[in-house]
Short mmCIF file of N, CA and C in Angstrom, two decimals:
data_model
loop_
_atom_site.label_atom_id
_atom_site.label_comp_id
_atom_site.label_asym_id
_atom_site.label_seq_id
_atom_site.Cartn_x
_atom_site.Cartn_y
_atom_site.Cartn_z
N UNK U 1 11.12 -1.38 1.02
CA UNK U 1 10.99 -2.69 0.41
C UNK U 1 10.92 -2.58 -1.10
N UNK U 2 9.75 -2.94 -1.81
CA UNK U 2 10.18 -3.26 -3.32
C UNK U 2 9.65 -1.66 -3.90
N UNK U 3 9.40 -0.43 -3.41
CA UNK U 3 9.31 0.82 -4.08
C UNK U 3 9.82 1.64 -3.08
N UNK U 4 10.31 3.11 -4.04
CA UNK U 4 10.75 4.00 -3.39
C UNK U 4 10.07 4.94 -3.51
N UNK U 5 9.72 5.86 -3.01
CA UNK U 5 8.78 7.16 -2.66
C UNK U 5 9.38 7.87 -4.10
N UNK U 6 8.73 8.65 -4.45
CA UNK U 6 8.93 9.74 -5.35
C UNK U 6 7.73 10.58 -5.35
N UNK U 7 8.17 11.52 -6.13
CA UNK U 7 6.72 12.99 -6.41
C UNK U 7 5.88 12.06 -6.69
N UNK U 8 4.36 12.62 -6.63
CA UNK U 8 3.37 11.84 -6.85
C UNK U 8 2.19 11.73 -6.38
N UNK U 9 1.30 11.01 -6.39
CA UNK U 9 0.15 10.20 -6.07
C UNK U 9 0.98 9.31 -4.70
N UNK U 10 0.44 9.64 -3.75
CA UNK U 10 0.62 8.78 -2.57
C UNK U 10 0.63 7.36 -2.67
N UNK U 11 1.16 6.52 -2.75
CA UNK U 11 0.67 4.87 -3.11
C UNK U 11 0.23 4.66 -1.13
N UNK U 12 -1.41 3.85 -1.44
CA UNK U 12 -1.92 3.55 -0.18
C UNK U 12 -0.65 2.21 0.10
N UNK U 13 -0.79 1.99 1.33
CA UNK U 13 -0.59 0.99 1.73
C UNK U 13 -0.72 -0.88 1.31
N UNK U 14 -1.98 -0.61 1.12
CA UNK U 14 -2.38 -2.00 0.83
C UNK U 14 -2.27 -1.99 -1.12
N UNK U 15 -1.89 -1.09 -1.47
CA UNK U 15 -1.46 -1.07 -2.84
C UNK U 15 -0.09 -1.61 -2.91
N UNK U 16 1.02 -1.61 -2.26
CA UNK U 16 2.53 -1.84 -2.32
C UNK U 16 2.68 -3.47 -1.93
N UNK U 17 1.33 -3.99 -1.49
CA UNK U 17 1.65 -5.26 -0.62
C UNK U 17 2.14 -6.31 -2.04
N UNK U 18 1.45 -6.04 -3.36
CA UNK U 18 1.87 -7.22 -4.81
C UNK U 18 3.00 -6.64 -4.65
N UNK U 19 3.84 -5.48 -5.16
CA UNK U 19 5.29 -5.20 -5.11
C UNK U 19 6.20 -5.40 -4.58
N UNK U 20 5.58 -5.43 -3.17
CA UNK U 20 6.89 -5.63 -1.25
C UNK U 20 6.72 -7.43 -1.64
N UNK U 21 5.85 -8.16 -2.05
CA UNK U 21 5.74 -9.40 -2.05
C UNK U 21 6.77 -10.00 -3.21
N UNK U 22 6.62 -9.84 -4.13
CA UNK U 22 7.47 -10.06 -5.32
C UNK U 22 8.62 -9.80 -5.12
N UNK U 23 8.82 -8.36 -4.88
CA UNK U 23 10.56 -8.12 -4.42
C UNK U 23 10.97 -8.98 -3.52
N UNK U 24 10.55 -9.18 -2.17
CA UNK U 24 11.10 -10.46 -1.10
C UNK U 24 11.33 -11.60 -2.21
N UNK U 25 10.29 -12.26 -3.00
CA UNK U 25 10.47 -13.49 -3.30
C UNK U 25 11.52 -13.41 -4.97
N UNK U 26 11.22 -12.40 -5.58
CA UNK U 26 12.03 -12.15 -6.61
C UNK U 26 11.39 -13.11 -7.99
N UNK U 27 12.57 -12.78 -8.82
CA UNK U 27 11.90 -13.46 -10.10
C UNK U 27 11.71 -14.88 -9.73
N UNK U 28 11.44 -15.87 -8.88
CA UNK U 28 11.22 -16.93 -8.59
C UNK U 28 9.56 -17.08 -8.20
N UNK U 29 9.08 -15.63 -8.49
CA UNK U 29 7.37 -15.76 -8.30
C UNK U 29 7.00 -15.87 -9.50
N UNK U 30 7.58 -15.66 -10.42
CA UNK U 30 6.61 -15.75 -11.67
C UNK U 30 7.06 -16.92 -12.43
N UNK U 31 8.07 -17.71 -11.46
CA UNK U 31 8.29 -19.37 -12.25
C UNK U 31 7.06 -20.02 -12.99
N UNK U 32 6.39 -19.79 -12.98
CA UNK U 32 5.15 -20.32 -13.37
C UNK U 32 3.45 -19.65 -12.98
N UNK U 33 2.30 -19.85 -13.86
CA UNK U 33 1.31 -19.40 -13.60
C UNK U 33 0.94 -20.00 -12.53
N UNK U 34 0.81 -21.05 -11.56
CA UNK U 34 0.40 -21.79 -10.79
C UNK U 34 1.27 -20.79 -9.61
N UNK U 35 2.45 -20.80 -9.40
CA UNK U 35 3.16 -19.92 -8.16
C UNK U 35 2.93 -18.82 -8.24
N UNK U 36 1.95 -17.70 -9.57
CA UNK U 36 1.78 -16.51 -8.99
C UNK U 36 0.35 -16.89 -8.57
N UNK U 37 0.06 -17.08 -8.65
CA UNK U 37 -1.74 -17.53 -8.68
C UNK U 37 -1.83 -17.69 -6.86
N UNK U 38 -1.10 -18.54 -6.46
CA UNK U 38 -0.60 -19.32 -5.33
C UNK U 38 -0.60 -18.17 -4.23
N UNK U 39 0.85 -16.99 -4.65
CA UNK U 39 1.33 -15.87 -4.07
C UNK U 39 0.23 -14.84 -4.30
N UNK U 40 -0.49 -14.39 -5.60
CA UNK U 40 -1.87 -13.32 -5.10
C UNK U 40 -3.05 -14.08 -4.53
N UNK U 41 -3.27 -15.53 -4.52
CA UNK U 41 -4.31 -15.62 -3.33
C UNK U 41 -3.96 -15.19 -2.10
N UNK U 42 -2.70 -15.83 -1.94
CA UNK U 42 -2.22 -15.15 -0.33
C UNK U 42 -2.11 -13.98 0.28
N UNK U 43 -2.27 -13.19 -1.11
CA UNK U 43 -1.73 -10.90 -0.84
C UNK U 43 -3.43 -11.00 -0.29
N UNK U 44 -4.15 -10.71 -1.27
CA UNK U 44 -5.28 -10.39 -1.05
C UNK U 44 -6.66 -10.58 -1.87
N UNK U 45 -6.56 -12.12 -1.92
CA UNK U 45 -7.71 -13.02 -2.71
C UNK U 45 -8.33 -12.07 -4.21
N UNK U 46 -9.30 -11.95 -4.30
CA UNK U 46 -9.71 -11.59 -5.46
C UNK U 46 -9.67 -9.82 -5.81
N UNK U 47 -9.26 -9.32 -4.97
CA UNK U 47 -9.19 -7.95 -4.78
C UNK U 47 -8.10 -6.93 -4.89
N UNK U 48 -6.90 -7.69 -5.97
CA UNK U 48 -5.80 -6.95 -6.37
C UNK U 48 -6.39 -5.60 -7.45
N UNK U 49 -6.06 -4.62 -7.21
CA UNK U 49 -6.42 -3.27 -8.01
C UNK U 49 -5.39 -2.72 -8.93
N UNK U 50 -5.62 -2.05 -10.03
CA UNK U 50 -5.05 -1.59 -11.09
C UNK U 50 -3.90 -0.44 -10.06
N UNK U 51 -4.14 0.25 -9.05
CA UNK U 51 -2.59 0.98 -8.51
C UNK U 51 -1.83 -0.19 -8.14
N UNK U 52 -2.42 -1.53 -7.61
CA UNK U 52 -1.45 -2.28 -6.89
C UNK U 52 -0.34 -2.98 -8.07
N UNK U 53 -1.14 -2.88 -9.21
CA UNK U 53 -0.46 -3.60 -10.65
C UNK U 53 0.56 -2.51 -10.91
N UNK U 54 -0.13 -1.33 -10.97
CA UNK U 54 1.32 -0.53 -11.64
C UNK U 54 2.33 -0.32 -11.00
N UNK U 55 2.35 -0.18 -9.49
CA UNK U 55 3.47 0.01 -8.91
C UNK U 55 4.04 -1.71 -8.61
N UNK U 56 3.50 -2.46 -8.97
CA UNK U 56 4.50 -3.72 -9.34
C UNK U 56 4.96 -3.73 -10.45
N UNK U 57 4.44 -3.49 -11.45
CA UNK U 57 5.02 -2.84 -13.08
C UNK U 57 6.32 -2.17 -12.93
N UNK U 58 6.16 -1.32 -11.62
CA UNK U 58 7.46 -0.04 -11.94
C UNK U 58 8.75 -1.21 -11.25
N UNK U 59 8.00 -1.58 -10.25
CA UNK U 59 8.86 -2.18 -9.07
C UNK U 59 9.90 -3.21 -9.87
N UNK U 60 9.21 -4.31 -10.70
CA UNK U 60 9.51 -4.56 -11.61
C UNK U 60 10.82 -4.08 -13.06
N UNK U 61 10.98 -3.35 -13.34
CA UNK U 61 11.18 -2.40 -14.26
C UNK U 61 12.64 -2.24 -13.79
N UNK U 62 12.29 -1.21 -11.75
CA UNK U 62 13.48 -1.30 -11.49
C UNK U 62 14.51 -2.72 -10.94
N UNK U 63 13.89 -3.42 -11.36
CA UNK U 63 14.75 -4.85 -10.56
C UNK U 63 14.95 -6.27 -11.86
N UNK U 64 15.02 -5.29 -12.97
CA UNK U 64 15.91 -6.47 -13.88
C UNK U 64 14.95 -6.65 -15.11
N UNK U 65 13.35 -5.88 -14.92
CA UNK U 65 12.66 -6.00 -16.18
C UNK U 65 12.29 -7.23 -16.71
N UNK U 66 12.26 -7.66 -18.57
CA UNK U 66 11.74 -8.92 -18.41
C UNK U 66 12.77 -10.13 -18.59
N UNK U 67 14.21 -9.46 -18.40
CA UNK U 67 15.02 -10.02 -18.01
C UNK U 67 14.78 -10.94 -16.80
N UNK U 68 13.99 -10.56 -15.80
CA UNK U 68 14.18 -11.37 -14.21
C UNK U 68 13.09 -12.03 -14.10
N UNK U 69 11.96 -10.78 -14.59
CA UNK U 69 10.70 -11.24 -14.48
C UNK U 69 9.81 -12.32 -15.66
N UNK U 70 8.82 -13.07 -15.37
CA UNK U 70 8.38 -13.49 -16.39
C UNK U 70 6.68 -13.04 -16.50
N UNK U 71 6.62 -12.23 -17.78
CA UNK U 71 5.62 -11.63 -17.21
C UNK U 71 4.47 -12.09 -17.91
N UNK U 72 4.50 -13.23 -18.60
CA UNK U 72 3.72 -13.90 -19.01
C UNK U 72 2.53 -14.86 -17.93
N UNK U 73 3.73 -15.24 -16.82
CA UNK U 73 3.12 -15.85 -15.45
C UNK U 73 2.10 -15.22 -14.89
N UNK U 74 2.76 -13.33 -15.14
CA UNK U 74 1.98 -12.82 -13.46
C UNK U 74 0.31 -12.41 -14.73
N UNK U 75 0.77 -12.36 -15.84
CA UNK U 75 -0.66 -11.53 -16.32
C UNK U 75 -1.49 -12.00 -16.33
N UNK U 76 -0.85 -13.55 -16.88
CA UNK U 76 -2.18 -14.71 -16.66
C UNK U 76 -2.41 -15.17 -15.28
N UNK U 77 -1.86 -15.25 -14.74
CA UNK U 77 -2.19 -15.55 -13.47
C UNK U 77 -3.00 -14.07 -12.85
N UNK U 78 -2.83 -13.16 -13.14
CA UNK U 78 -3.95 -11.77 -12.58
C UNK U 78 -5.47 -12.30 -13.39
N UNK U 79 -5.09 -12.68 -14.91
CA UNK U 79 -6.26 -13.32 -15.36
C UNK U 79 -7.25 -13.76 -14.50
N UNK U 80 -6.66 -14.92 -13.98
CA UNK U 80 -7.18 -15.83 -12.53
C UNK U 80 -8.03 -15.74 -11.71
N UNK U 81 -6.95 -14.47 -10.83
CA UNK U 81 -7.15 -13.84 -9.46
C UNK U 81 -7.95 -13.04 -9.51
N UNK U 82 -7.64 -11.50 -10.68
CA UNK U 82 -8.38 -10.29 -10.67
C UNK U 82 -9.06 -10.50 -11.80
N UNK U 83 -9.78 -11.31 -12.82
CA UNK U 83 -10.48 -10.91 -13.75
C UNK U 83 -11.08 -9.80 -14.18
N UNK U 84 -11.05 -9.13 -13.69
CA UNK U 84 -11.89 -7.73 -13.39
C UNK U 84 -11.27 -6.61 -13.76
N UNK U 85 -9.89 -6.96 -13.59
CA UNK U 85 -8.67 -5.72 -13.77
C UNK U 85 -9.02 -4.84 -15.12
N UNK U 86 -8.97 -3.72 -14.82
CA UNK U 86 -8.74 -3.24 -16.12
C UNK U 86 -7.57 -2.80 -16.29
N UNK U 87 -7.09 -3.41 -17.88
CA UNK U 87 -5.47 -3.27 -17.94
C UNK U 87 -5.45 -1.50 -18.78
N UNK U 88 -6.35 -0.60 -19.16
CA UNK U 88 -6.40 0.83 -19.57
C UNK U 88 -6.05 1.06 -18.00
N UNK U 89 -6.68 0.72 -17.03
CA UNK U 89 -6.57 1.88 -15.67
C UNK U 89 -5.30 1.38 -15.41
N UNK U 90 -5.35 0.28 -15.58
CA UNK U 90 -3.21 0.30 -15.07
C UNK U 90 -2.45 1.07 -15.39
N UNK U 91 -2.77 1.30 -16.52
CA UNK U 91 -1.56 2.45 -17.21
C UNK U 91 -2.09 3.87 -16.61
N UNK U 92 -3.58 4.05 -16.16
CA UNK U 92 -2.96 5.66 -15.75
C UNK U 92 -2.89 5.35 -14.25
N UNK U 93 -3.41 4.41 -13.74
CA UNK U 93 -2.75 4.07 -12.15
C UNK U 93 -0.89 4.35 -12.10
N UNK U 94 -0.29 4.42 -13.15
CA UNK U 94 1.38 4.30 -13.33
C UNK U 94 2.18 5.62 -12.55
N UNK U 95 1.09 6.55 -12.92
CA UNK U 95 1.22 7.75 -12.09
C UNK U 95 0.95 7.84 -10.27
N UNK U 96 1.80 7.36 -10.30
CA UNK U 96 2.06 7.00 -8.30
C UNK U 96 3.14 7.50 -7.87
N UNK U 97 3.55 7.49 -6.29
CA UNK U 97 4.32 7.62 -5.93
C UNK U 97 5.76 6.75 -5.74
N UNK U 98 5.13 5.52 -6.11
CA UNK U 98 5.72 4.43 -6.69
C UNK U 98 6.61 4.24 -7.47
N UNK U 99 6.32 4.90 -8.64
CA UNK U 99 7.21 4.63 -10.30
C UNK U 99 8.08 5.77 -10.02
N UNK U 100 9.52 5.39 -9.31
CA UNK U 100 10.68 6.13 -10.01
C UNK U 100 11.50 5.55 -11.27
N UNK U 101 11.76 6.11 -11.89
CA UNK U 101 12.47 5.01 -12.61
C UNK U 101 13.75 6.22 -12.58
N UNK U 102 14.83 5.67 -12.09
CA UNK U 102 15.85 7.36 -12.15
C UNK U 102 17.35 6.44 -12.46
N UNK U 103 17.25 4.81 -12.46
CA UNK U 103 18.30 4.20 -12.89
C UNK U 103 18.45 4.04 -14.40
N UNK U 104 19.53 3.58 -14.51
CA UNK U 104 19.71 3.25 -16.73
C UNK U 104 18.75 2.55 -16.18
N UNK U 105 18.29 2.63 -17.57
CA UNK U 105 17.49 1.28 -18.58
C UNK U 105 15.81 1.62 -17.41
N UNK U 106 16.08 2.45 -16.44
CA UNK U 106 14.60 1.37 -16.54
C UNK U 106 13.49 1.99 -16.88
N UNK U 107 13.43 3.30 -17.24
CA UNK U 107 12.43 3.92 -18.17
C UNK U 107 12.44 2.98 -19.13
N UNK U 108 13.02 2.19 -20.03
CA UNK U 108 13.19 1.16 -21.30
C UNK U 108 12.24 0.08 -20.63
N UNK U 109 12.90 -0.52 -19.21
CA UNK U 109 12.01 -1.64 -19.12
C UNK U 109 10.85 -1.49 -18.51
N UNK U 110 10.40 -0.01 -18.07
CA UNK U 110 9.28 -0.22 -17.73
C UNK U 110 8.25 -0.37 -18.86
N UNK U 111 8.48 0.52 -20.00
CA UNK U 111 8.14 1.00 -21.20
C UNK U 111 7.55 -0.87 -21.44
N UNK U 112 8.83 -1.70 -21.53
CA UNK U 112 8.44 -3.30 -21.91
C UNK U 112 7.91 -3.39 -20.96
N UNK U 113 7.67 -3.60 -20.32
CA UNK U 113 7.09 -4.30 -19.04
C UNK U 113 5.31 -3.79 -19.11
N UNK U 114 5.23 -2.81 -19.25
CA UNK U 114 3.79 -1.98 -19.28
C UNK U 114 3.24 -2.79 -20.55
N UNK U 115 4.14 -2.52 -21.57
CA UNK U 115 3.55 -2.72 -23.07
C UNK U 115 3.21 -4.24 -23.17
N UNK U 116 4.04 -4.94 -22.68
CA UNK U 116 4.20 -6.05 -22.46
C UNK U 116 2.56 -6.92 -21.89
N UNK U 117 2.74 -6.34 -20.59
CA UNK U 117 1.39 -6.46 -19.93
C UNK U 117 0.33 -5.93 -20.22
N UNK U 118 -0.10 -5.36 -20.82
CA UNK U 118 -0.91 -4.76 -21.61
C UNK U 118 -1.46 -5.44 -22.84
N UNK U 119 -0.73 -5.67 -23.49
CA UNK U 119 -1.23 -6.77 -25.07
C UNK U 119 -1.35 -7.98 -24.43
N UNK U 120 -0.91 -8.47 -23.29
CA UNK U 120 -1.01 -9.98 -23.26
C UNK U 120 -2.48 -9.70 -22.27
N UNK U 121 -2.50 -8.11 -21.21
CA UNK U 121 -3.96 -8.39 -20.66
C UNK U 121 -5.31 -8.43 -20.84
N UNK U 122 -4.96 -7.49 -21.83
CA UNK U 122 -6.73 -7.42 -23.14
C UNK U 122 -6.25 -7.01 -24.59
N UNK U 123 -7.57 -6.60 -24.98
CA UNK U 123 -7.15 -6.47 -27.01
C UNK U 123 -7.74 -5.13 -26.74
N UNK U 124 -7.77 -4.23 -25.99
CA UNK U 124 -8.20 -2.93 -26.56
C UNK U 124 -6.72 -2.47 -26.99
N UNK U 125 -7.29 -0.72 -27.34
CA UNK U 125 -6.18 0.02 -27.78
C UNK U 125 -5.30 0.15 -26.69
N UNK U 126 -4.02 0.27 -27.10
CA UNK U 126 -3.18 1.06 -25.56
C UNK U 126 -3.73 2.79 -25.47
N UNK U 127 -4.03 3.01 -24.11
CA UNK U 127 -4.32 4.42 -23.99
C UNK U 127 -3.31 5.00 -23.77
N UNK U 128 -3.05 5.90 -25.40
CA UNK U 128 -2.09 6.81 -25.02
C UNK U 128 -2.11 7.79 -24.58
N UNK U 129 -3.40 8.43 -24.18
CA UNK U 129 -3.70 9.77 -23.08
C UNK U 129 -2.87 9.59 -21.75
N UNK U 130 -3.36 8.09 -21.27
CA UNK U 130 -2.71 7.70 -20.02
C UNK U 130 -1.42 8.09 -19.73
N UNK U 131 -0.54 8.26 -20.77
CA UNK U 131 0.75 8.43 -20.57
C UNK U 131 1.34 9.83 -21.08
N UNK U 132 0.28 10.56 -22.11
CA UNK U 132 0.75 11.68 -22.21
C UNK U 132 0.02 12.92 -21.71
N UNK U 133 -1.29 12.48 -20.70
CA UNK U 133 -1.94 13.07 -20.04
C UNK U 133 -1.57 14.14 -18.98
N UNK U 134 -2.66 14.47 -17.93
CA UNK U 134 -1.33 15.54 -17.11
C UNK U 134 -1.08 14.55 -16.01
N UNK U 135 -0.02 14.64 -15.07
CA UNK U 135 0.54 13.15 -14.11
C UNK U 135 0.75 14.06 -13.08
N UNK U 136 0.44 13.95 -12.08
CA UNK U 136 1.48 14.44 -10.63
C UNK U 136 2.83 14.10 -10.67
N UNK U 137 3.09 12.60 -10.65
CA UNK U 137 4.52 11.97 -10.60
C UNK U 137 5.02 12.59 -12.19
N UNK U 138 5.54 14.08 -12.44
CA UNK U 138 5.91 14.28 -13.67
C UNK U 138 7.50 13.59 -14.21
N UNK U 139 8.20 13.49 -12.79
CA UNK U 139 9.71 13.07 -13.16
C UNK U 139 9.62 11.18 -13.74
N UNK U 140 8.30 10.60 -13.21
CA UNK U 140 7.82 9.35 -13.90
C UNK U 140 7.82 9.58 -15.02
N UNK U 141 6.36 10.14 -15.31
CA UNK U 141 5.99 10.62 -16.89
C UNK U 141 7.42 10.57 -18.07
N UNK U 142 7.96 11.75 -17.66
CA UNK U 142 9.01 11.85 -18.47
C UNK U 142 9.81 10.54 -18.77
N UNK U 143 10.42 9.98 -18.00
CA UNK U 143 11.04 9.03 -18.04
C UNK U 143 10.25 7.73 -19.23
N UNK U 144 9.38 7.88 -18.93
CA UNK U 144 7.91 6.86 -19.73
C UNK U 144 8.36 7.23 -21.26
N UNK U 145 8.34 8.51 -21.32
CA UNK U 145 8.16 9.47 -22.55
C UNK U 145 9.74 9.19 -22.97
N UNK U 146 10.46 9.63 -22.66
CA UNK U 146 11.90 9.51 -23.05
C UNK U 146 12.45 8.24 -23.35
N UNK U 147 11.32 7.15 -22.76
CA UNK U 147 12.08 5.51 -22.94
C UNK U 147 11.11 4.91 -24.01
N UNK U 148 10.10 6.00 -24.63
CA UNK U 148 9.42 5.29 -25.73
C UNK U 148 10.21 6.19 -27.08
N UNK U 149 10.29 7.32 -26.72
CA UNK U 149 11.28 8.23 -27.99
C UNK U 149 11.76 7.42 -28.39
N UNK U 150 13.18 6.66 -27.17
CA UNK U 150 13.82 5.87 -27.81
C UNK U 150 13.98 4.58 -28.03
N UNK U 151 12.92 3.84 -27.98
CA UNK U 151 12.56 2.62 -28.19
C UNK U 151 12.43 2.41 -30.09
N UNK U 152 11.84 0.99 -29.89
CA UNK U 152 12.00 0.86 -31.46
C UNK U 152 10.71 1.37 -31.77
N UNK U 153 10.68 1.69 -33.33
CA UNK U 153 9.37 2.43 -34.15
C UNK U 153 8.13 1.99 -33.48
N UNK U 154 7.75 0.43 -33.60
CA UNK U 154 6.41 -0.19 -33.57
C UNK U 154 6.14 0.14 -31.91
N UNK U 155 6.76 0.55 -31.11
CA UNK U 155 6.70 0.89 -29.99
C UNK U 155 6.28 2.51 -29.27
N UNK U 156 6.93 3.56 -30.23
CA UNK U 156 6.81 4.74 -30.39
C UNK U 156 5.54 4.79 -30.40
N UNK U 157 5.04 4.15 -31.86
CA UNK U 157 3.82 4.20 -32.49
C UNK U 157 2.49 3.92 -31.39
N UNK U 158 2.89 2.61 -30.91
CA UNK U 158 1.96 2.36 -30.29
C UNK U 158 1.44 2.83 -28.70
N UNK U 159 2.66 3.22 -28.48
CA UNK U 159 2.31 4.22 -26.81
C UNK U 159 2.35 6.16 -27.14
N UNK U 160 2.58 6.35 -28.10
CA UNK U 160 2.78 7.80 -27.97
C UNK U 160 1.65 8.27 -29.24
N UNK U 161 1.88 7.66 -30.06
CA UNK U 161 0.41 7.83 -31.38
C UNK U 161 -0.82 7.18 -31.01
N UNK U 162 -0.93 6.20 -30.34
CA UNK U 162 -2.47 5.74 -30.44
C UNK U 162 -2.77 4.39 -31.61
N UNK U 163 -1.27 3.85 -31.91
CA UNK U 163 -1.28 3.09 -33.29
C UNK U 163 -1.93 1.86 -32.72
N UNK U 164 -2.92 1.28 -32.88
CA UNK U 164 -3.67 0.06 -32.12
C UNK U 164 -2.33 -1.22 -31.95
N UNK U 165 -2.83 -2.60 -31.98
CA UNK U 165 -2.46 -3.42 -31.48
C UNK U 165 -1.42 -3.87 -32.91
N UNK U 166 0.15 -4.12 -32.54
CA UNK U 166 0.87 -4.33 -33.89
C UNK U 166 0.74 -5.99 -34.62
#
């Protein structure tokens, strides 16, 4: 359904259910904050977790990025649902079995998609340990790493240096 196995961190079960959900319904879940809000009461009420976010992040990433997605909907709407989330553990939750990214572009859009969700989910720093830390899923990692190289400067800066919020 909406992830494919890769090296890694095992993704549990009840972690894939935000990802397998979104992919069925497609970018037509994040039409609005009210329809994701709607769709994570129905996954699993107040109890969505930082693995279940990242491997929708990746899932995401591979299926059109913020081209398809609107990811303004789902963050505020996690606002909502998960208040609780911490958007630092998302990023090292990223390391799953979950995040392949092995098509063009989508090391790029996961890169947006993470960064993305991230500044709009809190005001801390982005943790750049998270991403240059040690990972099981290393063929992820890389990909992460190789799609911020080549991203633009203020982007480099801010996932691979530690450069706070731009």
């Amino acid at each position: 359904r909406g992830h494919r196995p890769c090296q890694g961190l095992a993704a549990e079960p009840s972690h894939t259910q935000l990802a397998d959900a979104l992919a069925d319904v497609g970018g037509d879940a994040c039409r609005s904050v009210e329809a994701m809000v709607g769709l994570l009461r129905g996954l699993s009420g107040d109890r969505l977790c930082e693995a279940a976010v990242g491997l929708a992040l990746g899932m995401m990433a591979r299926s059109g990025g913020l081209a398809r997605w609107d990811l303004h909907a789902l963050v505020d709407a996690l606002k909502v649902v998960a208040p609780s989330l911490s958007w630092p553990a998302v990023v090292v939750r990223l390391d799953n079995s979950g995040l392949c990214l092995q098509g063009e572009g989508d090391g790029e859009r996961c890169v947006e998609l993470v960064l993305g969700a991230f500044r709009r989910g809190c005001e801390a720093p982005f943790p750049t340990d998270a991403v240059l830390g040690e990972w099981v899923n290393t063929a992820g990692q890389l990909a992460l790493v190789r799609a911020c190289l080549a991203a633009e400067e203020g982007v480099r800066e801010t996932v691979l240096l530690g450069a706070g919020r731009e």
